[in-house]
Short mmCIF file of C-alpha atoms and ligand atoms in Angstrom, two decimals:
data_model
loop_
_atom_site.label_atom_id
_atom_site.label_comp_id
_atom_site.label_asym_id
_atom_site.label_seq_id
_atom_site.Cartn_x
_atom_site.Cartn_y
_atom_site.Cartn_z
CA UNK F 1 -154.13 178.84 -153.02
CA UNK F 2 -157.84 179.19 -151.37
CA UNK F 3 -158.74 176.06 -151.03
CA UNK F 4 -160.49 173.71 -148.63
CA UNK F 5 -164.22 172.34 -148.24
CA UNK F 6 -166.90 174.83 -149.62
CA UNK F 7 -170.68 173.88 -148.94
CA UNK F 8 -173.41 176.35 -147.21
CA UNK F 9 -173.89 179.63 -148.63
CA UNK F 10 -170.48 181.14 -148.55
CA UNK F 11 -169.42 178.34 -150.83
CA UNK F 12 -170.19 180.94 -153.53
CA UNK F 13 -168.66 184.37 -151.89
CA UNK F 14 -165.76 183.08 -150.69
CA UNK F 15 -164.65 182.29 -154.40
CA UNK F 16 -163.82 185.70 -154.75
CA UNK F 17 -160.47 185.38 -154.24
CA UNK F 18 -159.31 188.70 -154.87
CA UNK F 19 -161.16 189.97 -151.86
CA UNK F 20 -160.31 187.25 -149.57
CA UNK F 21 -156.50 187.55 -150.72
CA UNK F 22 -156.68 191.61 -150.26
CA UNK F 23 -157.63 190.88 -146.47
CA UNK F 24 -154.94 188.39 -145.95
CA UNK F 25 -157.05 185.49 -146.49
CA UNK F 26 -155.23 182.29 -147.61
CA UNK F 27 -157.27 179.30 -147.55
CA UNK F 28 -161.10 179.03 -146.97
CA UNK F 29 -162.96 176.31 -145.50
CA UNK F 30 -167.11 176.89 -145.61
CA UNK F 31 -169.71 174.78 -144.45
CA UNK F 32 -173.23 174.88 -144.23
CA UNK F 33 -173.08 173.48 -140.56
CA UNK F 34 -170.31 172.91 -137.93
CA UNK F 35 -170.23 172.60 -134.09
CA UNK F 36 -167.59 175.24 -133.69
CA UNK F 37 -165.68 177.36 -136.38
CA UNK F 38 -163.36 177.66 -133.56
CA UNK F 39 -163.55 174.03 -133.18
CA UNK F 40 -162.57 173.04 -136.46
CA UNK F 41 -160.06 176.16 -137.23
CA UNK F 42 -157.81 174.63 -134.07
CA UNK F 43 -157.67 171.43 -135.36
CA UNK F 44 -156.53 172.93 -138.94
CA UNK F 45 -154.36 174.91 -137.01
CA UNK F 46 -152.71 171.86 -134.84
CA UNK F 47 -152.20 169.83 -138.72
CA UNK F 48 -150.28 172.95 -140.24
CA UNK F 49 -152.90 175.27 -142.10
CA UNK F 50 -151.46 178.38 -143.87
CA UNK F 51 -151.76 181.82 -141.22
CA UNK F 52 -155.08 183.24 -142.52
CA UNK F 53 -156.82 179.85 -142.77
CA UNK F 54 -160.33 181.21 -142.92
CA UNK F 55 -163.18 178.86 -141.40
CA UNK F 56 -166.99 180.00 -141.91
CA UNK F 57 -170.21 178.06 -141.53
CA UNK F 58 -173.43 178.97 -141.81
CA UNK F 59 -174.48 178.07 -138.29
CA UNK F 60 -173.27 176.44 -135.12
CA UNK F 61 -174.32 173.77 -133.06
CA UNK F 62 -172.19 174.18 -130.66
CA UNK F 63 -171.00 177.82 -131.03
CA UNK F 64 -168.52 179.16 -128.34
CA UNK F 65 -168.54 182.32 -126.08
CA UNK F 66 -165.86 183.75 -123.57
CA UNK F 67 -166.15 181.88 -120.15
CA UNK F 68 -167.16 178.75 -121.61
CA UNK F 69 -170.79 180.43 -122.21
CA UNK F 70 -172.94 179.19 -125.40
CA UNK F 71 -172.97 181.43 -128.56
CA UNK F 72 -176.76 181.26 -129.89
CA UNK F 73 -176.05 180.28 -133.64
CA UNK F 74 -178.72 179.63 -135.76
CA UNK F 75 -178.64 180.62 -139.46
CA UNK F 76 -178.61 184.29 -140.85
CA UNK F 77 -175.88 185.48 -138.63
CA UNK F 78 -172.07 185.27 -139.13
CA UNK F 79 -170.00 182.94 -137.77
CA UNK F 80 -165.84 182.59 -138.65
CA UNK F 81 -162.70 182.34 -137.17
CA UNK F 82 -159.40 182.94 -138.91
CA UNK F 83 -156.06 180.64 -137.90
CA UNK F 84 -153.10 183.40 -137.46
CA UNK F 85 -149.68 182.10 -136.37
CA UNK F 86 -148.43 184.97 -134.30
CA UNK F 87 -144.59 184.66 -133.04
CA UNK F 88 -145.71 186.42 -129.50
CA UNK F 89 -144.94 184.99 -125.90
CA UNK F 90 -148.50 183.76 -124.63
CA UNK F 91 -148.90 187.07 -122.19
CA UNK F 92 -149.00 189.17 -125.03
CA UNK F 93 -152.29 187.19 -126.37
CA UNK F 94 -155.32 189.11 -124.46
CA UNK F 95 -153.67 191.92 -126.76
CA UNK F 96 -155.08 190.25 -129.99
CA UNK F 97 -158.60 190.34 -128.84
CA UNK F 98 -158.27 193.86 -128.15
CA UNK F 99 -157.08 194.97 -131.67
CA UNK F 100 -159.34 192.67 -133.14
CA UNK F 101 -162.52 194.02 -131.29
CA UNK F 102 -161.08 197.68 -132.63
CA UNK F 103 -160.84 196.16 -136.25
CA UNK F 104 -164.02 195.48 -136.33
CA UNK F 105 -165.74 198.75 -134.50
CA UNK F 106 -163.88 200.72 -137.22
CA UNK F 107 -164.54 198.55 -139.85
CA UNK F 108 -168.75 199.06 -138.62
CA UNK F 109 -168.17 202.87 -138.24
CA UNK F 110 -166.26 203.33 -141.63
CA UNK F 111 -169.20 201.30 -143.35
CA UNK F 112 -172.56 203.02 -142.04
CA UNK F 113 -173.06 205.98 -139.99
CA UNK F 114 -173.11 203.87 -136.69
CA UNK F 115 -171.07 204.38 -133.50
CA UNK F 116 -170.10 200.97 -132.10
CA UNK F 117 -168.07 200.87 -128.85
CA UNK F 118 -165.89 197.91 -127.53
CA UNK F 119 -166.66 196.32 -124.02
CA UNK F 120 -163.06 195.17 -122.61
CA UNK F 121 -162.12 192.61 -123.03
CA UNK F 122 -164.00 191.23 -126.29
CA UNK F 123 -167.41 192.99 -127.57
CA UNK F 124 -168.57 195.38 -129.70
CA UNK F 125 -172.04 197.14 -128.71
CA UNK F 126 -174.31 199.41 -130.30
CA UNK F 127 -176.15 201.03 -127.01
CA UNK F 128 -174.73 198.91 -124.41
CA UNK F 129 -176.28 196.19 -126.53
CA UNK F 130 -174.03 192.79 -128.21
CA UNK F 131 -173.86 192.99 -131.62
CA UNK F 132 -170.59 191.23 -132.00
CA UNK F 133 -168.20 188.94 -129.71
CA UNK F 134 -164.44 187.60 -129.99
CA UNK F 135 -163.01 184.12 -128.62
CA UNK F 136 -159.29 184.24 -128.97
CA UNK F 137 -158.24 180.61 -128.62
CA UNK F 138 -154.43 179.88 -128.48
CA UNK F 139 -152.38 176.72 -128.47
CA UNK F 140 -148.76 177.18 -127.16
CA UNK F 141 -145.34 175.99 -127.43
CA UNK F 142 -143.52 176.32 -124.24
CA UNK F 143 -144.60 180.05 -123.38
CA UNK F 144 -144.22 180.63 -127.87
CA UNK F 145 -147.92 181.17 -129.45
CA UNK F 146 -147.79 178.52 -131.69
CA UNK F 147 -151.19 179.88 -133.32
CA UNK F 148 -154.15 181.80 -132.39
CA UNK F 149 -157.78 180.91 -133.77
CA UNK F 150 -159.74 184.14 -133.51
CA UNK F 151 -163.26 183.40 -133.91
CA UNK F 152 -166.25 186.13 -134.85
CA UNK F 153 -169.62 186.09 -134.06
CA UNK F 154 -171.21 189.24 -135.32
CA UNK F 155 -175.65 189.57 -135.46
CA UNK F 156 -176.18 190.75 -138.75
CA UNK F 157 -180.27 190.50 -137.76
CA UNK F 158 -182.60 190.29 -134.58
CA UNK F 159 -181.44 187.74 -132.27
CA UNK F 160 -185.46 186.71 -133.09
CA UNK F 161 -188.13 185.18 -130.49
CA UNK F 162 -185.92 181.76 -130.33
CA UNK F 163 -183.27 183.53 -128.79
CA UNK F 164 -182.37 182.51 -125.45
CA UNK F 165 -184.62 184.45 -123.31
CA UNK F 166 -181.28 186.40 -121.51
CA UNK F 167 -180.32 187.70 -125.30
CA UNK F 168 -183.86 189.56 -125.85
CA UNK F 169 -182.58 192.16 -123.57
CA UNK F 170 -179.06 192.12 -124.19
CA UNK F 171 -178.17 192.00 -128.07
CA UNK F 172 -178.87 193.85 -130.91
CA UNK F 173 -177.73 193.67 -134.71
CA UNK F 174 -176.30 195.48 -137.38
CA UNK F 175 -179.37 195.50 -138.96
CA UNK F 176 -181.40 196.83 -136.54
CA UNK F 177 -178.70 199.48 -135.61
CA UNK F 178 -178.34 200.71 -139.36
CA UNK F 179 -182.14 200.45 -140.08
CA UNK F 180 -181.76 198.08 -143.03
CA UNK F 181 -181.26 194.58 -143.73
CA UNK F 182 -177.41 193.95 -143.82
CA UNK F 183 -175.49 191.46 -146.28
CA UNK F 184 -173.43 189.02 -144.86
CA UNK F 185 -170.90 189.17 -148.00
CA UNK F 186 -170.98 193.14 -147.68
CA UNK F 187 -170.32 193.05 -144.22
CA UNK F 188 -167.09 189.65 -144.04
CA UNK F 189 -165.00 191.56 -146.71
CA UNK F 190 -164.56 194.85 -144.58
CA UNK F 191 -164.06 193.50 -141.36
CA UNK F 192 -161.69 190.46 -142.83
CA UNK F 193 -160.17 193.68 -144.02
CA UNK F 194 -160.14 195.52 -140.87
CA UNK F 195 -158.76 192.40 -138.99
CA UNK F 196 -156.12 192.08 -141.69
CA UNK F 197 -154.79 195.84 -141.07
CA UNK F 198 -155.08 194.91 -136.69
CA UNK F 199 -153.19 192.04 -137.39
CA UNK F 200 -150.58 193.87 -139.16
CA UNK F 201 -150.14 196.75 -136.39
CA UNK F 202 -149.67 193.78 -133.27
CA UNK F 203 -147.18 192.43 -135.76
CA UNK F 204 -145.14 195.24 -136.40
CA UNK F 205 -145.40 197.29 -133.15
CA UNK F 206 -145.27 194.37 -131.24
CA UNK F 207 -148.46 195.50 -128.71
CA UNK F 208 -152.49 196.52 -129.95
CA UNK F 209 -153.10 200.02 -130.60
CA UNK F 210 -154.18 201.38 -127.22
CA UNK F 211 -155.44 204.52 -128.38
CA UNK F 212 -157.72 203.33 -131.28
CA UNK F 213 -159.03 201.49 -128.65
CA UNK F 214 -159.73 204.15 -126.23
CA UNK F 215 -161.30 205.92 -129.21
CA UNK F 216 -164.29 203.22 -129.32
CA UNK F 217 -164.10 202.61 -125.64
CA UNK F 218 -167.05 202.95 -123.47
CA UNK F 219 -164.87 204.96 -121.51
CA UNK F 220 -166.82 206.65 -117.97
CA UNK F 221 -169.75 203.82 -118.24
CA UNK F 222 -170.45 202.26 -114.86
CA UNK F 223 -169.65 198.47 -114.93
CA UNK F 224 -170.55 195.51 -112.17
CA UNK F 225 -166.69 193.48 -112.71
CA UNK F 226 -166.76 190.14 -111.23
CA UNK F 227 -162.97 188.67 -110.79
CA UNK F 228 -162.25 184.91 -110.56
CA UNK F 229 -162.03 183.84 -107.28
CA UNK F 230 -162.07 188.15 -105.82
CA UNK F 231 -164.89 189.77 -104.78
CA UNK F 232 -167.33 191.81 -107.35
CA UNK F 233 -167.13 195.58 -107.47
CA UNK F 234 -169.07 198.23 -109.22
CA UNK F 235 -167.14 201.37 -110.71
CA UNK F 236 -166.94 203.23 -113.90
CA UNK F 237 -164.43 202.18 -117.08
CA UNK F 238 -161.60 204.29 -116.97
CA UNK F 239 -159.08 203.02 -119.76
CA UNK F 240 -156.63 200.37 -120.31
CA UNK F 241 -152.93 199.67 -119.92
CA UNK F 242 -150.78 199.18 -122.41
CA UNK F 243 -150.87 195.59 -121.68
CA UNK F 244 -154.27 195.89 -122.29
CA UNK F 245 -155.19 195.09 -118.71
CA UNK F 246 -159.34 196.86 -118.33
CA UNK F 247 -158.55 200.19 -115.41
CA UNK F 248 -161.85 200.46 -113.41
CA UNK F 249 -162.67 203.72 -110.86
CA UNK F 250 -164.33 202.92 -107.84
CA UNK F 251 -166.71 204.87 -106.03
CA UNK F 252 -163.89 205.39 -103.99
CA UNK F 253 -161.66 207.26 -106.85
CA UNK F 254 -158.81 204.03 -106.32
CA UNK F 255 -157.89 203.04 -110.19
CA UNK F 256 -158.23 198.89 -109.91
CA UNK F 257 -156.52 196.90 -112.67
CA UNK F 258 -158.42 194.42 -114.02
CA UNK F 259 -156.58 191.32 -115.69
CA UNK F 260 -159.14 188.63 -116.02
CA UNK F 261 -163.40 187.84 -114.94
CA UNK F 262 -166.94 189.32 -116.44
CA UNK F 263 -167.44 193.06 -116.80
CA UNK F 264 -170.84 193.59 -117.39
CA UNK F 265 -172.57 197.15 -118.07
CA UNK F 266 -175.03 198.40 -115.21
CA UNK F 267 -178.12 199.71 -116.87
CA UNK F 268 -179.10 203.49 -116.29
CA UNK F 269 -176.13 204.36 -114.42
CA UNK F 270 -173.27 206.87 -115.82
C1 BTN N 1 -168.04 186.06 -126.69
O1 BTN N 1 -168.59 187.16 -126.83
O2 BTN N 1 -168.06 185.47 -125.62
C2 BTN N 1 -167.29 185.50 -127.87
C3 BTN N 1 -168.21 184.92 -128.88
C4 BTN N 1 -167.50 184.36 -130.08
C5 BTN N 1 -168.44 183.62 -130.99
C6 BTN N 1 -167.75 183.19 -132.24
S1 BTN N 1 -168.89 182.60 -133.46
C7 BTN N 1 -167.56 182.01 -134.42
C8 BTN N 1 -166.57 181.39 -133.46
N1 BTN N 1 -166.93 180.03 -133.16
C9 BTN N 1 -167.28 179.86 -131.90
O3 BTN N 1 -167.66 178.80 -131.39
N2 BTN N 1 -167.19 181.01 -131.24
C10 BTN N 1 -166.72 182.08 -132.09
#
């Protein structure tokens, strides 16, 4: 059942099955280099893979962010994404990113004493810093999902001096946050775990779990939100719908729905 290519380091790990299979895991592919797990999990996606094809690698040379930005992915971090086939109209697919960026706050905060909280619409900080980003990918059929590739990126160390220079001020890791070196095997099983469970909930309630992730939100922070093709505007996070739209307050007090563009933190403002 997990099968696939296994070279790099997690050719090892990812034989325990037992694990894998416990967090809905169903076939593994590993490498020790790729240009994209995202990359290579849609094309085993597009030839038929199993839901819960896992693809890890042990770096990226061409590793993916949201907005078409570059994900800095040099070994000692961890890279994956994970094929689900999801029988959702397309709308509903911001939604996954959501519950998956949840999954893996509560996955951090049930494993160390940490508090993570999720940035809409696809981070999970430590301190306003990255220590983790989602790319939900998505091919269609019609206005159907056909199947999603989520892909992970989480900083298990220091971003470390050949980081591009933007990162140094902006990222942290798990490492640095819990005060120890962290495992990559003890940290893949948990959130695969977590993940797992998120999946489940969009599957049976049919929508992400809006209040777990108001519980990890960085709910009253003040945010600069720049909207394709709309004008940027500063204001402070105030929730998120149950479509999981991002609801910014301006200075003004007006409540502005947010559906799509960069949210970024503003730095010692509340
Ligand atoms: C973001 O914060 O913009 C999302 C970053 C997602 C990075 C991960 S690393 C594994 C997978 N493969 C990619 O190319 N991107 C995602």
């Amino acid at each position: 059942m997990l099968c696939g290519i296994n070279t790099g380091f997690w050719a090892e790990p990812v034989r325990k099955k037992a694990l894998l299979e416990l967090a809905g895991i169903r076939s593994v592919h590993a490498y020790a280099e790729v240009t994209s797990t995202n990359h290579i999990a849609s094309r085993l996606g597009a030839e038929g893979c199993p839901s819960g094809t896992l693809v890890i690698s042990d770096r990226q040379t061409a590793g993916r962010g949201r907005l078409d930005r570059h994900w800095h992915s040099p070994e000692g971090q961890l890279f994956f994404s994970i094929v689900w086939r999801f029988p959702w109209h397309a709308i509903r697919a911001p939604q996954i990113t959501l519950e998956v960026a949840t999954a893996i706050a509560r996955s951090f905060a049930g494993q160390w004493d940490i508090q993570p909280t999720v940035k809409w619409p696809n981070d999970v900080l430590f301190h306003g810093r990255k220590c983790c980003g989602v790319l939900t990918e998505l091919r269609t059929t019609g206005a159907e999902i056909d199947f999603v590739v989520v892909g992970v990126g989480i900083n298990l160390q220091p971003v470390g001096p050949n980081a591009p220079p933007e990162l140094l001020d902006t990222a942290t890791s798990l490492s640095e946050v819990v005060g120890y070196s962290i495992s990559p095997t003890d940290t893949l099983y948990p959130v695969l775990s977590a993940m797992n469970a998120g999946r489940d909930y969009l599957l049976e309630q049919g929508r992400f779990d809006r209040r777990g992730w108001m519980d990890f939100a960085n709910i009253g922070t003040a945010v600069c939100v720049r909207p394709p093709g709309k004008e940027t505007f500063k204001g402070q996070v105030a929730g998120v719908t149950e479509d999981g739209l991002l609801q910014v307050k301006t200075v003004s007090g007006q409540i502005v729905t947010v559906i799509a563009g960069d949210v970024s933190e503003e730095r010692g403002m509340s």
